Each structure stands twice: as structure tokens, then as C-alpha cells.
Amino acid sequence: MAANFWASSHSKQLLDPEDVDVVPAADRERGITTEEFRLVKIHMSSHIWRLAQQVKVRQRVIATAITYFRRVYTRKSMSEYDPRLVAPACLYLASKVEESTVQARLLVFYIKKMCAGSDDKYRFEIKDILEMEMKLLEALDYYLVVYHPYRPLLHLLQDAGVTDLTQFAWGLVNDTYKMDLILVQPPYMIALACIYIASVLKDKDTTSWFEELHVDMNIVKNISMEILDFYETYKVDPQRGLSDEKISPIMNKLPAKA
């Protein structure tokens, strides 16, 4: 898995941590801070997750869509690329790339259903999604292959003899998509960090197994601390994302759709 990853376009696009959460000039001019930029990405990742549950796609599609979403904002501003439209367009594109195609009209239907009686800025038509899909392809430089931690996670859990940690570790991996880890760390290292956290919290001794892997435990522990710090800092409702009171003032700084 690791060898395949290192030969992929995904590996060539890994970023340094300081290259993510950089607020574009157009967004700074609208008063969006680094923290607010991060909060929008967290909230819209949850929005993709909820929308994906409505249209019933595989976990891999969701993860790929969120990865696209986060990649876009290392290159484009939210002022130019409205995250409320980029989110469903990323899900639409990811569903095709991962061969689990969702019709754009279904996305439009469920967005309107999810946002009924609330913020109409989230509502778009089919043509909006199709047009944004083309913009996304250009923004992503047509690099659409994404490796995820899920497959190495299952292999590593089995190798370590701790398959009883699968559900817990899988949930940790899911939560890493509320962060930018997939943009800066190899997927198997994210998987190892989630196994490390799970083994510590569930009192499983995996010390000797980690030693046999000959991985840099400083990196594993640093990723683990980043994940745990995220839990401590951000209280994200998995069903609703961030509260309207927290996210609406930030979204209101962005241009309203035409």
C-alpha cells in the first residue's frame, strides 16, 4: 500500500503543514481570520457527510469529496469559490471518480430538503453544480486519485492482532477528515496514529509491534496529539456540524450567490 501511495499523484501533492490554513488575500479582505477559515472547512466537511448520508454513497466517496474540498482551498479563495456550492460539487465529482455516481438532481433535491426553512444560500440548481464541477477539475489540476487510511488501517490492525479495536480506530480515521491531515500526512501514517490512540485509550499494549514496524514514532505521536488536540478544541456535532450561531456570522462575510 505504501509503495503504491508513494508512486501516486497524491503523494506528490502532500503539503507542508504551514501551507494549509493559509487564508487567501480575497478572504482576508472580507475579514475572515485563520480560525474562521478553519471553522468553515470543518463545518462544510460535516455538510458533505450529511448530504452523502442522504444520497447513500460509500465511505470512500465521502472521504474523497472532503479531500477535494480541502485541496481546493489550498489554491482558491472562499470568496471566489463559494464553499456552500463547492461542497456538493465535490461530492458529485467524487462519486464519479469512485465509480458510485450520484445524479446531480438528487443532490439538489436533498440540499433543498436539508435546508428547508433555513438558509437558502445553500440551495443550488443542477447547472450550478455542473458548472462548479468544471471549475473544480481545473482547481485540482485534474489530479483526482486519493489514497485513504481505511485500507492500511484494516491491514495494520490485523497485523498487530488488535482487530477488536477496528470500530474505534475507524471512527478516529473518520474524524481526521474534519482536519487537514489527509493533505499533509501519508494515509498509512494517519492509520498508525489512530491505532496508537485506540491502543492507549483501550489499554492495549502495542509497544513491541510498533517497534517492529521501524516507523518514526515521533511522527506517529505528533499526529496523535494533533487529533486529540482537535477533539479538545472543537466540539463538532456529527449530525449538524458547527452551530448556526458559530458559523453563520462567518458565512455572511462571503459574497451572496447571484
Coordinates of C-alpha atoms in Angstrom, one line a residue:
M1 CA 0.0 0.0 0.0
A2 CA 2.7 2.4 1.0
A3 CA 4.7 1.7 -2.2
N4 CA 1.7 2.3 -4.3
F5 CA 1.0 5.5 -2.5
W6 CA 4.5 6.9 -3.0
A7 CA 4.2 6.3 -6.7
S8 CA 0.9 8.1 -6.9
S9 CA 0.0 11.7 -7.7
H10 CA -1.5 12.0 -4.2
S11 CA 2.0 11.6 -2.6
K12 CA 3.4 14.3 -4.9
Q13 CA 0.7 16.7 -3.7
L14 CA 1.4 16.3 0.0
L15 CA 1.8 19.8 1.6
D16 CA 3.8 21.2 4.4
P17 CA 1.6 21.9 7.4
E18 CA 2.3 25.6 7.1
D19 CA 0.8 25.6 3.6
V20 CA -2.7 24.7 4.8
D21 CA -5.0 27.0 6.7
V22 CA -3.4 29.9 4.7
V23 CA -6.3 32.4 4.2
P24 CA -6.3 33.8 0.6
A25 CA -6.0 37.5 0.2
A26 CA -9.6 37.8 -1.1
D27 CA -10.9 36.2 2.1
R28 CA -8.7 38.3 4.4
E29 CA -10.1 41.4 2.7
R30 CA -13.5 40.3 3.8
G31 CA -12.3 39.9 7.4
I32 CA -12.0 36.1 7.5
T33 CA -9.4 35.1 10.1
T34 CA -7.3 31.9 10.0
E35 CA -9.6 30.4 12.7
E36 CA -12.7 31.3 10.8
F37 CA -11.2 29.8 7.6
R38 CA -10.6 26.6 9.6
L39 CA -14.1 26.6 11.0
V40 CA -15.8 26.9 7.6
K41 CA -13.8 23.8 6.4
I42 CA -14.8 21.9 9.5
H43 CA -18.5 22.8 9.1
M44 CA -18.6 22.1 5.3
S45 CA -16.9 18.7 5.8
S46 CA -19.8 17.8 8.1
H47 CA -22.2 19.2 5.5
I48 CA -20.7 16.9 2.9
W49 CA -21.0 14.0 5.3
R50 CA -24.7 14.7 6.0
L51 CA -25.5 15.1 2.3
A52 CA -23.7 11.9 1.5
Q53 CA -25.8 10.0 4.0
Q54 CA -28.9 11.3 2.3
V55 CA -27.8 10.0 -1.2
K56 CA -26.3 6.8 0.3
V57 CA -22.8 6.6 -1.1
R58 CA -19.8 4.6 0.2
Q59 CA -17.5 5.9 2.9
R60 CA -14.7 6.2 0.3
V61 CA -16.8 8.7 -1.8
I62 CA -17.3 10.9 1.3
A63 CA -13.6 10.8 2.1
T64 CA -12.6 11.7 -1.4
A65 CA -15.1 14.5 -1.6
I66 CA -13.8 16.1 1.6
T67 CA -10.2 15.7 0.4
Y68 CA -11.1 17.5 -2.8
F69 CA -12.9 20.2 -0.8
R70 CA -9.8 20.8 1.4
R71 CA -7.4 20.7 -1.5
V72 CA -9.4 23.4 -3.4
Y73 CA -8.9 25.9 -0.5
T74 CA -5.2 25.5 -0.6
R75 CA -5.4 27.1 -4.0
K76 CA -8.6 29.1 -4.2
S77 CA -10.4 31.6 -2.0
M78 CA -13.9 31.1 -0.5
S79 CA -14.9 34.5 -1.8
E80 CA -14.5 33.2 -5.4
Y81 CA -15.4 29.5 -4.8
D82 CA -18.5 29.5 -2.5
P83 CA -18.0 26.6 -0.1
R84 CA -21.7 26.1 0.0
L85 CA -21.6 25.1 -3.7
V86 CA -18.1 23.6 -3.7
A87 CA -19.2 21.0 -1.1
P88 CA -22.0 19.3 -3.2
A89 CA -19.9 19.7 -6.3
C90 CA -17.0 17.9 -4.7
L91 CA -19.4 15.1 -3.6
Y92 CA -20.7 14.9 -7.2
L93 CA -17.2 14.7 -8.7
A94 CA -16.0 12.2 -6.1
S95 CA -19.0 9.9 -6.7
K96 CA -18.0 9.7 -10.4
V97 CA -14.3 9.2 -9.7
E98 CA -15.0 6.4 -7.2
E99 CA -17.5 4.8 -9.6
S100 CA -20.5 5.3 -7.3
T101 CA -22.2 8.1 -9.4
V102 CA -24.9 10.2 -7.8
Q103 CA -27.1 12.2 -10.1
A104 CA -26.8 16.0 -9.6
R105 CA -30.6 16.3 -9.4
L106 CA -30.6 14.1 -6.3
L107 CA -28.0 16.3 -4.7
V108 CA -30.2 19.4 -5.5
F109 CA -33.2 17.7 -4.1
Y110 CA -31.6 16.7 -0.8
I111 CA -29.9 20.0 -0.3
K112 CA -33.2 21.7 -0.6
K113 CA -34.8 19.2 1.8
M114 CA -31.9 19.6 4.3
C115 CA -32.1 23.4 4.2
A116 CA -35.9 23.7 4.2
G117 CA -37.0 26.7 6.2
S118 CA -33.4 27.7 6.9
D119 CA -30.5 29.3 4.9
D120 CA -31.4 29.5 1.2
K121 CA -27.8 30.3 0.4
Y122 CA -27.1 26.6 0.4
R123 CA -29.7 25.9 -2.3
F124 CA -28.4 25.5 -5.8
E125 CA -29.7 24.2 -9.2
I126 CA -28.3 21.4 -11.3
K127 CA -26.5 23.8 -13.6
D128 CA -24.7 25.4 -10.7
I129 CA -23.2 22.0 -9.6
L130 CA -22.2 21.1 -13.2
E131 CA -20.5 24.4 -13.7
M132 CA -18.7 24.2 -10.4
E133 CA -17.6 20.6 -11.3
M134 CA -15.6 22.0 -14.2
K135 CA -14.0 24.7 -12.1
L136 CA -13.0 22.1 -9.5
L137 CA -11.3 20.0 -12.1
E138 CA -9.2 22.9 -13.1
A139 CA -8.6 23.9 -9.5
L140 CA -7.4 20.4 -8.7
D141 CA -5.2 20.3 -11.8
Y142 CA -7.1 17.2 -12.8
Y143 CA -5.3 15.2 -10.1
L144 CA -8.2 13.1 -8.8
V145 CA -6.6 10.0 -7.3
V146 CA -6.8 9.9 -3.5
Y147 CA -5.5 7.3 -1.1
H148 CA -7.2 6.9 2.2
P149 CA -6.2 5.5 5.6
Y150 CA -9.0 2.9 5.7
R151 CA -7.4 0.0 3.8
P152 CA -4.0 0.2 5.6
L153 CA -5.9 0.6 8.9
L154 CA -7.5 -2.8 8.4
H155 CA -4.3 -4.5 7.4
L156 CA -2.3 -3.0 10.2
L157 CA -4.9 -3.8 12.9
Q158 CA -4.8 -7.4 11.7
D159 CA -1.0 -7.5 11.7
A160 CA -1.0 -6.1 15.2
G161 CA -3.5 -8.6 16.4
V162 CA -5.9 -6.0 17.7
T163 CA -8.8 -6.3 15.3
D164 CA -11.1 -5.7 18.3
L165 CA -10.1 -2.0 18.0
T166 CA -11.4 -1.8 14.4
Q167 CA -14.6 0.1 15.1
F168 CA -12.9 2.6 17.5
A169 CA -9.9 3.2 15.2
W170 CA -12.2 3.5 12.2
G171 CA -14.2 6.2 13.9
L172 CA -10.9 8.1 14.7
V173 CA -10.0 7.9 11.0
N174 CA -13.4 9.3 10.1
D175 CA -12.8 12.3 12.4
T176 CA -9.4 13.1 10.8
Y177 CA -11.4 14.3 7.8
K178 CA -12.5 17.3 9.9
M179 CA -8.8 18.3 9.8
D180 CA -6.3 18.8 7.0
L181 CA -4.3 15.7 7.9
I182 CA -5.0 13.9 4.6
L183 CA -3.3 16.8 2.8
V184 CA -0.1 16.7 4.8
Q185 CA 0.4 13.1 6.0
P186 CA 0.6 9.7 4.2
P187 CA -2.6 7.7 4.8
Y188 CA -0.8 4.8 6.4
M189 CA 0.7 7.2 9.0
I190 CA -2.7 8.5 9.8
A191 CA -3.9 4.9 10.2
L192 CA -1.0 4.2 12.6
A193 CA -1.7 7.3 14.7
C194 CA -5.4 6.2 15.0
I195 CA -4.2 2.7 16.1
Y196 CA -1.8 4.2 18.6
I197 CA -4.6 6.4 20.1
A198 CA -7.0 3.5 20.2
S199 CA -4.5 1.1 21.8
V200 CA -3.6 3.7 24.5
L201 CA -7.2 4.5 25.3
K202 CA -8.3 0.9 25.3
D203 CA -5.3 -0.2 27.3
K204 CA -3.8 -2.5 24.6
D205 CA 0.0 -3.0 24.7
T206 CA 1.2 -2.5 21.1
T207 CA 4.6 -1.2 22.0
S208 CA 6.6 -4.1 20.6
W209 CA 4.5 -4.2 17.5
F210 CA 5.3 -0.5 16.8
E211 CA 9.0 -1.2 17.4
E212 CA 9.0 -3.9 14.8
L213 CA 7.5 -1.6 12.2
H214 CA 10.5 0.7 12.3
V215 CA 8.4 3.8 11.8
D216 CA 9.2 7.2 13.3
M217 CA 7.2 7.1 16.5
N218 CA 7.8 10.9 16.9
I219 CA 5.7 11.4 13.8
V220 CA 3.1 8.9 14.9
K221 CA 2.8 10.6 18.3
N222 CA 2.7 14.1 16.8
I223 CA -0.2 13.1 14.5
S224 CA -1.9 11.5 17.5
M225 CA -1.6 14.7 19.6
E226 CA -2.9 16.7 16.7
I227 CA -6.0 14.5 16.6
L228 CA -6.5 14.7 20.3
D229 CA -6.0 18.4 20.3
F230 CA -8.7 18.7 17.7
Y231 CA -11.2 16.9 19.9
E232 CA -10.3 19.2 22.8
T233 CA -10.5 22.4 20.8
Y234 CA -13.6 21.7 18.6
K235 CA -16.8 20.3 19.8
V236 CA -18.4 19.3 16.5
D237 CA -21.9 17.8 16.4
P238 CA -21.5 14.9 13.9
Q239 CA -25.1 15.3 12.9
R240 CA -25.2 19.1 12.5
G241 CA -21.6 20.3 12.2
L242 CA -21.0 23.6 14.0
S243 CA -23.9 25.6 15.4
D244 CA -25.6 28.2 13.3
E245 CA -24.6 30.8 15.9
K246 CA -21.0 30.0 15.3
I247 CA -20.9 29.5 11.6
S248 CA -23.4 32.0 10.2
P249 CA -21.5 35.2 11.0
I250 CA -18.5 33.8 9.2
M251 CA -20.5 32.6 6.1
N252 CA -22.2 36.0 6.0
K253 CA -18.8 37.6 5.2
L254 CA -18.7 35.7 1.9
P255 CA -20.4 37.0 -1.2
A256 CA -24.1 36.1 -1.7
K257 CA -24.8 34.0 -4.8
A258 CA -26.1 35.8 -7.8

